[in-house]
Amino acid sequence: MLWILGLEQRDYLAAHCGDSQTVIEPCMVSSDPRILHCSSPKELPVRLGFDLCAEEEAFLSRRKKVVAKALKQALQLDRDLQEDEVPVVGIMAEGGGTRAMTSLYGHLLALQKLGLLDCVTYLSGISGSTWAMAHLYWDPEWSQKDLEGPISHVREHLTKSKLSAFSPEHLEIYRRELQLRAEQGHSTTVVDLWALVLESMLHGQVVDQKLSGQRTALERGQNPLPLYLSLNVKENNLDTFEFKEWVEFSPYEVGFLKYGGFVPPELFGSKFFMGQLMKRLPESQICFLEGIWSNIFSLNLLDTWYGLTCSEGDWKQHIKDKIQNVEKAPVASSATSSWMESSWLKSGTALAQAFKGFLTNRPLHQCEANFLHGLQLHRDYCNQKDFSTWADFQLDPIPSRLTPQEPQLCLVDPAYFINTSFPSLLRPGRRMDLILSFNCSLNSPFEALQQSELYCRARGLPFPHVELSPEDQLQPKECYLFSDPTCPEAPVLLHFPLVNVSFKDYSAPGVKRSPAEIPAGQVDVTKDTSPYALCNMTYKKEDFDGLLRLSDYNVQNSQAAILQALRTVLKRRAPEARPSKAQM
């Protein structure tokens, strides 16, 4: 992709960037069509390009050593693997609120018990699954320790009353945090309040953690690289089927898969123009990023609030209807507002009325400064292969309506479009060999996967064909393998639906339940009366443990399928399986 600055923009930089040595040529030819030409030796803060950043490349080299050792032990290999023989395995976690969070803990716990967690290179998630991911990376050694520690922490807070999250003391904390955020220059919306309430619900306090701080968990390749996703949409039209752009967050970079533009997480939210940093803001706490990644669940704030403060029957039903609609077909409100008003913290009726006002007419997106603002695209950008791969809408021929022309990003939960995190794993530089797909839907275990396949095939992205029999659609099993022998670039995919098939009869793989243990196997993940509904932020202890153990069991019970899939992709990576130079 060719990024070009015209004479008018060059003059703007000369006047505002304070660097008299910076000269941006209006148009220059390069062997790499994605380079922004600047005669200054100082690199732009915005990295332009579709390749992986140098920090991630270095991480991959470190992680491959860990993966090679784990694979040798798991598959009982008789020799050490060379770096180019090590397959890349990624976890693709779905969203689904506390249900997704709890399930992911169970899946990761099972992989750890099987000695396979160290075989994973990437851990990608959206919405509720990011709650588990962000919490795990508090500890730089999390995957090398017993996961029962962080699981116990979540169990404690998920099974207690959420009343304290709305106590006067916590409300005062939220007010101070939001006031500080506004004073720092960040825009503030109800999504930021949701982020703070969520943090209190899940952890009992607001924790000072940053996305860039997760790099310490990657220094030796000791953990998988976490990848979080969001969607950028048009602020005046939040219909993701008309306009959407994937935005990826990692400890190394935040950026657009579509445009090939990235900044370090320390600079996300800061003010940019034409690739130059104009005003640096403090890095946001990761809880505010969680508010972006999972803002569809701000409806849960409604659910909790009306139960604690209001007895108006009509309003209760109004909110219940909104929450139920999210599980079926989420559509964001188009209303926008900035709500930093002093009245919202007042006690009694005034507080309830303030909450009612901005919660029932709230924006469900987050506004952040656009780090691509002012960059101009070459008129033939649509013809660039890497760009077109991720194109999603009908506005491409009109450069004036593209995101770099917007001063702000409008970020929403990816679950508004597809409830899965596949785009990050399919970036060409990551060369995914095996994807472990963890489903957490109560009613449609294959829907997100089939939508992902359709999306990828329409855009020429390699993805295995998801073919199911009528019996599988009616009564899903615990594990499915999908592959495409006609497309070697397509990863092998193992899909784990959220089902209770044999767990109701077995407490562990091969261990039949005694009559006294039968009730523990009755985990309801199908009916409308399930305790794991999207709007439920509080579980009974037995419900939390039931979902955790079910997810753990389903993966452990599929050990043979996982090992076979690893052998398959390892064979693909073998030297004799690679095409010769003459064939390429």
Coordinates of C-alpha atoms in Angstrom, one line a residue:
M1 CA 0.0 0.0 0.0
L2 CA 1.4 3.4 -0.9
W3 CA 0.8 6.2 1.6
I4 CA 1.3 9.7 0.1
L5 CA 1.4 13.1 1.6
G6 CA 0.7 16.0 -0.6
L7 CA 2.3 19.5 -0.5
E8 CA -0.5 20.9 1.7
Q9 CA 0.0 18.2 4.3
R10 CA 3.8 18.5 4.0
D11 CA 3.4 22.2 4.9
Y12 CA 1.2 21.3 7.8
L13 CA 3.9 19.0 9.3
A14 CA 6.5 21.7 8.8
A15 CA 4.4 24.1 10.7
H16 CA 3.2 21.9 13.5
C17 CA 5.6 19.0 14.1
G18 CA 8.5 21.2 15.3
D19 CA 11.0 19.3 13.2
S20 CA 12.5 21.5 10.5
Q21 CA 14.4 18.6 9.0
T22 CA 11.3 16.6 8.2
V23 CA 10.4 16.8 4.6
I24 CA 7.6 14.6 3.2
E25 CA 7.8 14.1 -0.6
P26 CA 4.5 14.4 -2.4
C27 CA 5.1 11.2 -4.4
M28 CA 8.1 8.9 -4.7
V29 CA 8.5 5.4 -6.2
S30 CA 9.7 2.5 -4.0
S31 CA 10.2 -1.2 -4.5
D32 CA 8.0 -1.6 -1.4
P33 CA 4.7 0.1 -2.2
R34 CA 3.7 0.4 1.5
I35 CA 6.5 2.8 2.5
L36 CA 5.8 6.4 3.6
H37 CA 8.7 8.4 2.3
C38 CA 10.4 10.8 4.8
S39 CA 14.0 12.1 4.5
S40 CA 14.3 12.3 8.3
P41 CA 16.1 9.3 9.8
K42 CA 13.7 9.4 12.6
E43 CA 11.0 6.7 12.1
L44 CA 7.3 7.6 12.2
P45 CA 5.5 6.6 15.4
V46 CA 2.9 4.9 13.2
R47 CA 4.2 1.7 11.6
L48 CA 3.0 1.2 8.1
G49 CA 3.1 -2.3 6.7
F50 CA 1.2 -5.6 6.7
D51 CA 4.1 -7.7 8.0
L52 CA 4.5 -8.6 11.7
C53 CA 6.4 -6.2 13.9
A54 CA 10.0 -6.9 14.9
E55 CA 9.0 -7.6 18.5
E56 CA 6.5 -10.2 17.5
E57 CA 9.1 -11.9 15.2
A58 CA 11.5 -12.1 18.1
F59 CA 8.8 -13.5 20.3
L60 CA 8.0 -16.2 17.8
S61 CA 11.6 -17.3 17.8
R62 CA 11.6 -17.6 21.6
R63 CA 8.2 -19.3 21.7
K64 CA 9.2 -21.9 19.2
K65 CA 11.8 -23.2 21.6
V66 CA 9.1 -23.7 24.3
V67 CA 6.7 -25.3 21.8
A68 CA 9.3 -27.6 20.4
K69 CA 10.1 -28.9 23.9
A70 CA 6.5 -29.4 24.7
L71 CA 5.7 -31.2 21.4
K72 CA 8.6 -33.5 21.8
Q73 CA 7.3 -34.6 25.2
A74 CA 3.6 -34.7 24.2
L75 CA 4.1 -36.7 21.0
Q76 CA 7.1 -38.7 22.4
L77 CA 9.4 -37.6 19.5
D78 CA 12.8 -39.2 19.3
R79 CA 14.6 -36.0 18.3
D80 CA 14.5 -32.3 18.8
L81 CA 12.6 -30.2 16.3
Q82 CA 14.3 -27.5 14.2
E83 CA 12.7 -24.0 14.4
D84 CA 11.2 -24.2 10.9
E85 CA 9.6 -27.6 11.8
V86 CA 7.6 -26.2 14.8
P87 CA 3.9 -25.8 13.9
V88 CA 2.1 -22.7 14.9
V89 CA -1.0 -23.4 17.1
G90 CA -3.5 -20.8 18.0
I91 CA -6.5 -20.7 20.3
M92 CA -9.7 -19.0 18.9
A93 CA -12.0 -18.2 21.8
E94 CA -15.6 -16.9 21.3
G95 CA -17.3 -14.2 23.3
G96 CA -20.3 -14.7 25.6
G97 CA -19.9 -12.7 28.9
T98 CA -19.1 -14.6 32.1
R99 CA -20.0 -17.9 30.3
A100 CA -17.2 -17.3 27.8
M101 CA -14.8 -16.3 30.6
T102 CA -15.5 -19.3 32.7
S103 CA -15.4 -21.7 29.8
L104 CA -12.0 -20.4 28.6
Y105 CA -10.5 -21.0 32.1
G106 CA -11.7 -24.6 31.9
H107 CA -10.3 -25.1 28.4
L108 CA -6.9 -23.7 29.3
L109 CA -6.9 -25.7 32.5
A110 CA -7.5 -28.9 30.5
L111 CA -4.6 -28.1 28.1
Q112 CA -2.3 -27.5 31.0
K113 CA -3.3 -30.8 32.6
L114 CA -2.6 -32.6 29.3
G115 CA 0.8 -30.9 28.9
L116 CA -0.3 -29.1 25.8
L117 CA -0.6 -25.5 26.9
D118 CA 3.0 -24.9 26.0
C119 CA 2.2 -26.1 22.4
V120 CA 0.1 -22.9 21.9
T121 CA 1.7 -19.8 20.3
Y122 CA -1.3 -17.5 20.1
L123 CA -4.3 -16.9 22.3
S124 CA -7.0 -14.8 20.6
G125 CA -10.3 -13.7 22.1
I126 CA -13.1 -11.3 21.9
S127 CA -15.8 -10.0 24.3
G128 CA -16.1 -12.1 27.5
S129 CA -13.1 -14.3 26.7
T130 CA -10.9 -11.2 26.9
W131 CA -11.9 -10.9 30.6
A132 CA -10.1 -14.2 31.3
M133 CA -7.1 -13.3 29.1
A134 CA -6.5 -9.9 30.6
H135 CA -6.7 -11.4 34.1
L136 CA -4.3 -14.2 33.4
Y137 CA -1.6 -11.8 32.1
W138 CA -1.5 -10.0 35.4
D139 CA 1.0 -12.8 36.2
P140 CA 4.0 -13.0 33.8
E141 CA 4.4 -16.7 34.5
W142 CA 0.7 -17.7 34.5
S143 CA 0.9 -20.6 32.1
Q144 CA 3.8 -22.1 34.1
K145 CA 1.8 -22.1 37.3
D146 CA -1.3 -24.0 38.5
L147 CA -4.3 -22.2 37.0
E148 CA -6.4 -23.0 40.1
G149 CA -5.0 -19.8 41.6
P150 CA -6.6 -17.3 39.1
I151 CA -9.6 -19.6 38.8
S152 CA -10.2 -19.3 42.6
H153 CA -9.9 -15.6 42.3
V154 CA -12.6 -15.4 39.6
R155 CA -14.8 -17.9 41.4
E156 CA -14.8 -15.8 44.5
H157 CA -15.8 -12.6 42.7
L158 CA -18.2 -14.1 40.2
T159 CA -20.2 -15.9 42.9
K160 CA -20.6 -13.0 45.3
S161 CA -23.3 -10.3 45.2
K162 CA -22.6 -7.4 42.8
L163 CA -24.2 -4.9 45.2
S164 CA -20.9 -3.6 46.3
A165 CA -20.0 -2.5 42.8
F166 CA -22.7 0.2 43.2
S167 CA -21.9 1.2 46.7
P168 CA -21.3 4.9 47.4
E169 CA -17.6 4.2 47.9
H170 CA -17.2 2.5 44.5
L171 CA -19.2 5.1 42.8
E172 CA -16.9 7.8 44.2
I173 CA -13.9 5.7 42.9
Y174 CA -15.5 5.6 39.4
R175 CA -16.1 9.4 39.5
R176 CA -12.5 10.1 40.4
E177 CA -11.2 7.6 37.7
L178 CA -13.4 9.1 35.0
Q179 CA -12.5 12.7 36.0
L180 CA -8.8 11.8 35.9
R181 CA -9.2 10.2 32.5
A182 CA -11.0 13.3 31.2
E183 CA -8.3 15.6 32.6
Q184 CA -5.6 13.5 30.8
G185 CA -7.4 14.2 27.5
H186 CA -9.2 11.0 26.9
S187 CA -12.8 11.1 25.7
T188 CA -15.2 9.5 28.2
T189 CA -18.4 7.7 27.5
V190 CA -20.7 5.3 29.4
V191 CA -18.4 2.5 28.1
D192 CA -15.7 3.8 30.5
L193 CA -18.2 3.5 33.4
W194 CA -19.0 0.0 32.3
A195 CA -15.3 -0.8 32.3
L196 CA -14.9 0.3 35.9
V197 CA -18.0 -1.5 37.1
L198 CA -16.9 -4.6 35.3
E199 CA -13.5 -4.4 36.9
S200 CA -15.1 -4.1 40.4
M201 CA -17.5 -7.0 39.6
L202 CA -14.7 -9.4 38.5
H203 CA -11.9 -8.3 40.8
G204 CA -13.4 -6.3 43.6
Q205 CA -11.3 -3.2 42.8
V206 CA -10.0 -1.2 39.9
V207 CA -6.6 -2.6 39.0
D208 CA -3.8 -0.5 37.5
Q209 CA -2.7 -2.8 34.6
K210 CA -1.7 -1.8 31.1
L211 CA -1.6 -3.7 27.9
S212 CA 2.1 -2.8 27.3
G213 CA 2.8 -4.4 30.7
Q214 CA 1.9 -7.8 29.3
R215 CA 5.2 -7.8 27.4
T216 CA 6.9 -9.1 30.5
A217 CA 4.8 -12.3 30.1
L218 CA 6.4 -12.7 26.7
E219 CA 10.1 -11.9 27.4
R220 CA 11.2 -15.6 27.4
G221 CA 8.4 -16.9 25.2
Q222 CA 7.0 -18.4 28.4
N223 CA 3.3 -17.7 27.5
P224 CA 1.2 -17.6 24.3
L225 CA 0.9 -14.1 22.7
P226 CA -2.5 -12.6 23.5
L227 CA -4.5 -11.1 20.7
Y228 CA -7.6 -9.0 21.4
L229 CA -10.0 -7.8 18.7
S230 CA -12.4 -4.9 18.2
L231 CA -14.3 -3.5 15.2
N232 CA -14.2 0.1 14.0
V233 CA -17.5 1.3 12.6
K234 CA -19.0 4.6 11.5
E235 CA -20.2 6.6 14.5
N236 CA -23.4 7.7 12.7
N237 CA -24.2 4.2 11.6
L238 CA -23.3 1.3 13.8
D239 CA -24.5 -1.4 11.5
T240 CA -21.5 -3.7 11.2
F241 CA -22.9 -5.4 8.1
E242 CA -22.5 -2.1 6.2
F243 CA -19.1 -0.9 7.5
K244 CA -16.6 -2.6 9.7
E245 CA -12.8 -2.7 10.1
W246 CA -10.9 -5.1 12.3
V247 CA -8.7 -3.5 14.9
E248 CA -6.2 -5.8 16.7
F249 CA -4.7 -5.2 20.1
S250 CA -1.5 -7.0 21.3
P251 CA 1.1 -6.1 23.9
Y252 CA 3.3 -5.0 21.1
E253 CA 1.0 -3.1 18.8
V254 CA -2.6 -1.8 18.2
G255 CA -3.6 -1.4 14.6
F256 CA -5.8 -2.0 11.5
L257 CA -5.5 -5.3 9.7
K258 CA -7.0 -3.6 6.7
Y259 CA -4.8 -0.6 6.3
G260 CA -1.6 -2.0 7.7
G261 CA -1.2 0.8 10.2
F262 CA -0.1 0.2 13.8
V263 CA 1.1 2.0 17.0
P264 CA 2.5 0.8 20.3
P265 CA -0.2 0.4 22.9
E266 CA 1.4 3.2 24.9
L267 CA 0.4 5.6 22.1
F268 CA -3.1 4.3 21.5
G269 CA -5.5 7.1 22.3
S270 CA -2.9 9.8 21.7
K271 CA -3.4 12.5 19.0
F272 CA -1.8 11.9 15.6
F273 CA -1.8 13.7 12.3
M274 CA -0.3 12.3 9.1
G275 CA 1.6 9.7 11.1
Q276 CA 3.2 12.2 13.5
L277 CA 2.5 12.2 17.2
M278 CA 0.8 15.6 18.0
K279 CA -0.2 15.1 21.6
R280 CA 0.8 12.1 23.8
L281 CA -1.7 10.9 26.4
P282 CA -1.1 8.5 29.2
E283 CA -1.7 4.9 28.3
S284 CA -5.2 3.7 29.2
Q285 CA -5.6 1.1 31.9
I286 CA -6.4 -2.3 30.5
C287 CA -9.9 -2.2 32.1
F288 CA -10.8 0.6 29.7
L289 CA -9.7 -1.5 26.8
E290 CA -11.8 -4.4 28.1
G291 CA -14.7 -1.9 27.9
I292 CA -13.9 -1.6 24.2
W293 CA -13.5 -5.3 23.6
S294 CA -16.7 -6.2 25.3
N295 CA -19.0 -3.1 25.2
I296 CA -21.9 -5.2 24.0
F297 CA -22.1 -6.4 27.6
S298 CA -22.7 -2.9 29.0
L299 CA -26.3 -4.1 28.9
N300 CA -25.4 -6.1 32.0
L301 CA -24.9 -2.8 33.8
L302 CA -28.6 -2.2 33.1
D303 CA -29.6 -5.6 34.4
T304 CA -27.7 -5.1 37.6
W305 CA -28.7 -1.6 38.2
Y306 CA -32.5 -2.0 37.8
G307 CA -32.4 -4.9 40.2
L308 CA -30.6 -2.9 42.9
T309 CA -32.2 0.5 42.6
C310 CA -35.6 0.4 40.9
S311 CA -39.0 -1.2 41.4
E312 CA -40.7 0.2 38.4
G313 CA -42.2 -2.7 36.6
D314 CA -42.4 -1.2 33.1
W315 CA -38.8 -0.1 33.2
K316 CA -37.7 -3.5 34.4
Q317 CA -39.4 -5.2 31.5
H318 CA -37.9 -2.6 29.1
I319 CA -34.4 -3.5 30.2
K320 CA -35.1 -7.2 30.3
D321 CA -36.2 -7.1 26.7
K322 CA -33.1 -5.2 25.7
I323 CA -30.9 -7.8 27.3
Q324 CA -32.7 -10.7 25.7
N325 CA -32.4 -9.1 22.3
V326 CA -28.6 -8.9 22.6
E327 CA -28.4 -12.7 22.9
K328 CA -30.5 -13.1 19.7
A329 CA -29.4 -10.3 17.3
P330 CA -27.4 -7.5 18.9
V331 CA -27.9 -4.1 17.3
A332 CA -26.2 -1.1 18.8
S333 CA -27.9 2.2 19.5
S334 CA -27.0 5.0 17.2
A335 CA -27.2 7.6 19.9
T336 CA -24.0 9.3 21.0
S337 CA -23.2 11.5 23.9
S338 CA -20.6 12.6 26.4
W339 CA -21.9 12.2 29.9
M340 CA -19.4 13.6 32.3
E341 CA -22.0 15.3 34.4
S342 CA -21.7 16.1 38.1
S343 CA -25.2 15.0 38.8
W344 CA -24.7 11.3 38.1
L345 CA -23.1 10.6 41.5
K346 CA -25.8 12.1 43.7
S347 CA -27.5 9.7 46.1
G348 CA -31.1 8.5 46.3
T349 CA -33.6 9.2 43.6
A350 CA -31.3 11.6 41.7
L351 CA -28.7 8.9 41.3
A352 CA -31.3 6.4 40.1
Q353 CA -32.7 8.9 37.6
A354 CA -29.2 9.8 36.3
F355 CA -28.4 6.1 35.7
K356 CA -31.8 5.6 34.0
G357 CA -31.1 8.5 31.7
F358 CA -27.8 7.6 30.3
L359 CA -28.2 3.8 30.5
T360 CA -31.4 3.7 28.5
N361 CA -30.0 6.1 25.9
R362 CA -26.4 5.2 26.0
P363 CA -23.8 4.8 23.3
L364 CA -22.5 1.2 23.1
H365 CA -19.3 2.2 21.4
Q366 CA -16.1 3.8 22.5
C367 CA -14.5 6.9 20.8
E368 CA -10.7 7.0 20.6
A369 CA -8.3 9.3 18.7
N370 CA -7.5 8.0 15.3
F371 CA -3.8 7.3 14.9
L372 CA -4.2 7.1 11.1
H373 CA -5.9 10.5 10.9
G374 CA -4.6 12.6 8.0
L375 CA -2.7 9.9 6.1
Q376 CA -3.6 9.8 2.5
L377 CA -4.0 6.6 0.4
H378 CA -2.7 6.1 -3.1
R379 CA -5.6 6.2 -5.6
D380 CA -4.9 2.6 -6.6
Y381 CA -4.9 1.3 -3.0
C382 CA -7.9 -1.0 -3.8
N383 CA -5.7 -3.0 -6.1
Q384 CA -3.3 -3.9 -3.4
K385 CA -3.7 -7.5 -2.5
D386 CA -3.1 -7.2 1.2
F387 CA -5.6 -4.4 1.4
S388 CA -8.3 -6.1 -0.5
T389 CA -8.0 -9.2 1.6
W390 CA -9.6 -7.4 4.5
A391 CA -12.0 -5.1 2.6
D392 CA -15.5 -5.3 4.0
F393 CA -17.8 -2.7 2.6
Q394 CA -18.9 -0.6 -0.4
L395 CA -17.1 2.6 0.4
D396 CA -13.6 1.6 -0.9
P397 CA -13.7 3.6 -4.1
I398 CA -14.2 6.8 -2.2
P399 CA -11.0 7.7 -0.3
S400 CA -12.6 10.8 1.3
R401 CA -14.8 8.4 3.3
L402 CA -12.1 6.1 4.5
T403 CA -11.1 5.9 8.2
P404 CA -7.8 7.9 7.8
Q405 CA -10.1 10.9 7.1
E406 CA -11.8 10.5 10.5
P407 CA -10.4 12.3 13.6
Q408 CA -11.8 9.6 15.8
L409 CA -12.3 5.8 15.8
C410 CA -15.7 4.3 16.8
L411 CA -14.9 1.0 18.4
V412 CA -17.4 -1.8 19.2
D413 CA -17.5 -5.3 20.3
P414 CA -16.8 -7.8 17.4
A415 CA -19.8 -9.9 18.6
Y416 CA -22.0 -7.3 16.8
F417 CA -20.7 -9.0 13.6
I418 CA -19.2 -12.5 14.2
N419 CA -18.8 -13.9 17.6
T420 CA -15.3 -15.3 17.1
S421 CA -11.7 -14.1 17.0
F422 CA -10.4 -15.7 13.7
P423 CA -9.1 -12.5 11.9
S424 CA -6.0 -12.1 14.1
L425 CA -5.0 -15.8 13.6
L426 CA -5.3 -15.5 9.8
R427 CA -2.8 -12.7 9.3
P428 CA -0.4 -14.1 6.7
G429 CA 2.7 -13.6 8.7
R430 CA 1.4 -15.9 11.5
R431 CA 1.2 -19.0 9.2
M432 CA -1.3 -20.8 11.4
D433 CA -1.1 -24.6 11.2
L434 CA -3.7 -25.6 13.8
I435 CA -6.5 -23.7 15.4
L436 CA -8.3 -24.8 18.6
S437 CA -11.7 -23.3 18.4
F438 CA -13.5 -23.0 21.7
N439 CA -17.3 -22.4 21.4
C440 CA -19.4 -21.1 24.2
S441 CA -22.8 -20.6 22.6
L442 CA -25.9 -22.0 24.4
N443 CA -27.9 -22.6 21.2
S444 CA -25.7 -22.4 18.1
P445 CA -22.4 -24.3 18.5
F446 CA -21.4 -24.0 14.8
E447 CA -22.9 -20.6 13.8
A448 CA -19.9 -18.4 14.4
L449 CA -17.6 -21.0 12.7
Q450 CA -19.8 -21.3 9.6
Q451 CA -20.0 -17.5 9.4
S452 CA -16.2 -17.3 9.6
E453 CA -15.8 -19.7 6.8
L454 CA -18.2 -17.8 4.6
Y455 CA -16.4 -14.5 5.4
C456 CA -13.0 -16.0 4.6
R457 CA -14.1 -17.7 1.4
A458 CA -15.6 -14.5 0.1
R459 CA -12.3 -12.8 0.6
G460 CA -9.9 -15.5 -0.5
L461 CA -8.6 -16.2 3.0
P462 CA -7.6 -19.8 3.6
F463 CA -10.1 -21.5 5.9
P464 CA -11.2 -25.2 6.2
H465 CA -14.6 -26.2 5.0
V466 CA -17.0 -26.6 7.9
E467 CA -19.2 -29.6 6.8
L468 CA -21.7 -31.1 9.2
S469 CA -24.2 -34.0 9.0
P470 CA -27.8 -33.5 10.0
E471 CA -27.1 -35.6 13.1
D472 CA -24.2 -33.4 14.1
Q473 CA -26.4 -30.3 13.7
L474 CA -29.0 -31.9 15.9
Q475 CA -26.8 -33.6 18.5
P476 CA -23.3 -32.1 18.5
K477 CA -20.3 -34.0 19.8
E478 CA -17.5 -32.8 21.9
C479 CA -14.9 -32.3 19.2
Y480 CA -14.8 -31.9 15.4
L481 CA -11.8 -31.8 13.1
F482 CA -12.1 -29.7 9.9
S483 CA -9.4 -29.4 7.2
D484 CA -9.1 -28.7 3.5
P485 CA -6.6 -31.1 1.7
T486 CA -7.0 -29.0 -1.5
C487 CA -5.7 -25.9 0.2
P488 CA -2.4 -26.5 2.1
E489 CA -2.5 -22.9 3.4
A490 CA -5.7 -23.5 5.3
P491 CA -5.1 -24.4 8.9
V492 CA -6.4 -27.6 10.5
L493 CA -9.2 -26.7 12.9
L494 CA -10.4 -28.5 16.0
H495 CA -13.8 -27.2 17.2
F496 CA -15.1 -27.8 20.7
P497 CA -18.8 -27.1 21.0
L498 CA -20.2 -26.2 24.4
V499 CA -22.1 -29.5 25.0
N500 CA -22.8 -31.9 27.8
V501 CA -22.6 -35.3 26.0
S502 CA -20.6 -37.7 28.1
F503 CA -19.7 -35.4 31.1
K504 CA -23.2 -36.1 32.6
D505 CA -22.1 -39.8 32.9
Y506 CA -18.3 -39.4 33.5
S507 CA -16.6 -37.3 36.1
A508 CA -13.3 -37.7 34.2
P509 CA -12.4 -39.4 30.9
G510 CA -13.0 -43.1 31.5
V511 CA -14.2 -42.6 35.1
K512 CA -17.9 -43.4 35.4
R513 CA -19.9 -41.3 37.8
S514 CA -21.2 -42.9 41.0
P515 CA -24.9 -42.4 41.8
A516 CA -23.9 -39.7 44.3
E517 CA -22.0 -37.8 41.6
I518 CA -24.8 -37.8 39.0
P519 CA -26.2 -34.4 40.1
A520 CA -22.7 -32.8 39.5
G521 CA -23.0 -33.8 35.8
Q522 CA -26.3 -32.1 35.2
V523 CA -24.8 -28.9 33.7
D524 CA -27.5 -27.2 31.7
V525 CA -26.0 -25.5 28.6
T526 CA -28.9 -25.8 26.2
K527 CA -32.2 -24.7 27.7
D528 CA -33.6 -21.2 28.1
T529 CA -33.5 -21.8 31.8
S530 CA -29.8 -22.2 31.8
P531 CA -28.0 -20.3 34.6
Y532 CA -25.4 -19.2 32.0
A533 CA -27.5 -16.7 30.1
L534 CA -25.7 -13.8 28.6
C535 CA -27.0 -11.2 31.1
N536 CA -26.1 -13.2 34.2
M537 CA -23.1 -11.7 36.0
T538 CA -23.5 -13.7 39.2
Y539 CA -23.2 -17.5 39.4
K540 CA -23.9 -19.9 42.2
K541 CA -20.7 -21.7 43.2
E542 CA -22.0 -25.0 41.9
D543 CA -22.9 -23.4 38.5
F544 CA -19.5 -21.9 38.1
D545 CA -17.8 -25.2 39.0
G546 CA -20.1 -27.1 36.8
L547 CA -19.3 -25.0 33.7
L548 CA -15.6 -25.0 34.5
R549 CA -15.4 -28.8 34.9
L550 CA -17.5 -29.4 31.8
S551 CA -15.2 -27.3 29.7
D552 CA -12.2 -29.0 31.3
Y553 CA -13.6 -32.4 30.7
N554 CA -14.6 -31.9 27.1
V555 CA -11.0 -30.9 26.1
Q556 CA -9.4 -33.7 28.2
N557 CA -11.8 -36.2 26.7
S558 CA -10.6 -35.1 23.2
Q559 CA -6.9 -35.7 24.0
A560 CA -6.5 -38.3 21.2
A561 CA -8.0 -35.9 18.6
I562 CA -5.7 -33.1 19.7
L563 CA -2.6 -35.2 19.6
Q564 CA -3.6 -36.6 16.1
A565 CA -4.1 -33.0 14.9
L566 CA -0.7 -32.1 16.2
R567 CA 0.9 -35.0 14.4
T568 CA -0.8 -34.0 11.2
V569 CA 0.4 -30.4 11.2
L570 CA 3.9 -31.6 12.4
K571 CA 4.0 -33.8 9.3
R572 CA 3.1 -30.9 7.1
R573 CA 6.0 -29.0 8.5
A574 CA 8.5 -31.8 7.9
P575 CA 11.2 -31.0 5.3
E576 CA 10.0 -33.7 2.9
A577 CA 6.5 -32.2 2.9
R578 CA 7.7 -28.8 1.8
P579 CA 7.7 -27.9 -1.9
S580 CA 11.1 -27.6 -3.5
K581 CA 12.4 -24.4 -5.0
A582 CA 11.8 -25.9 -8.5
Q583 CA 8.1 -26.4 -7.5
M584 CA 7.6 -23.0 -6.1

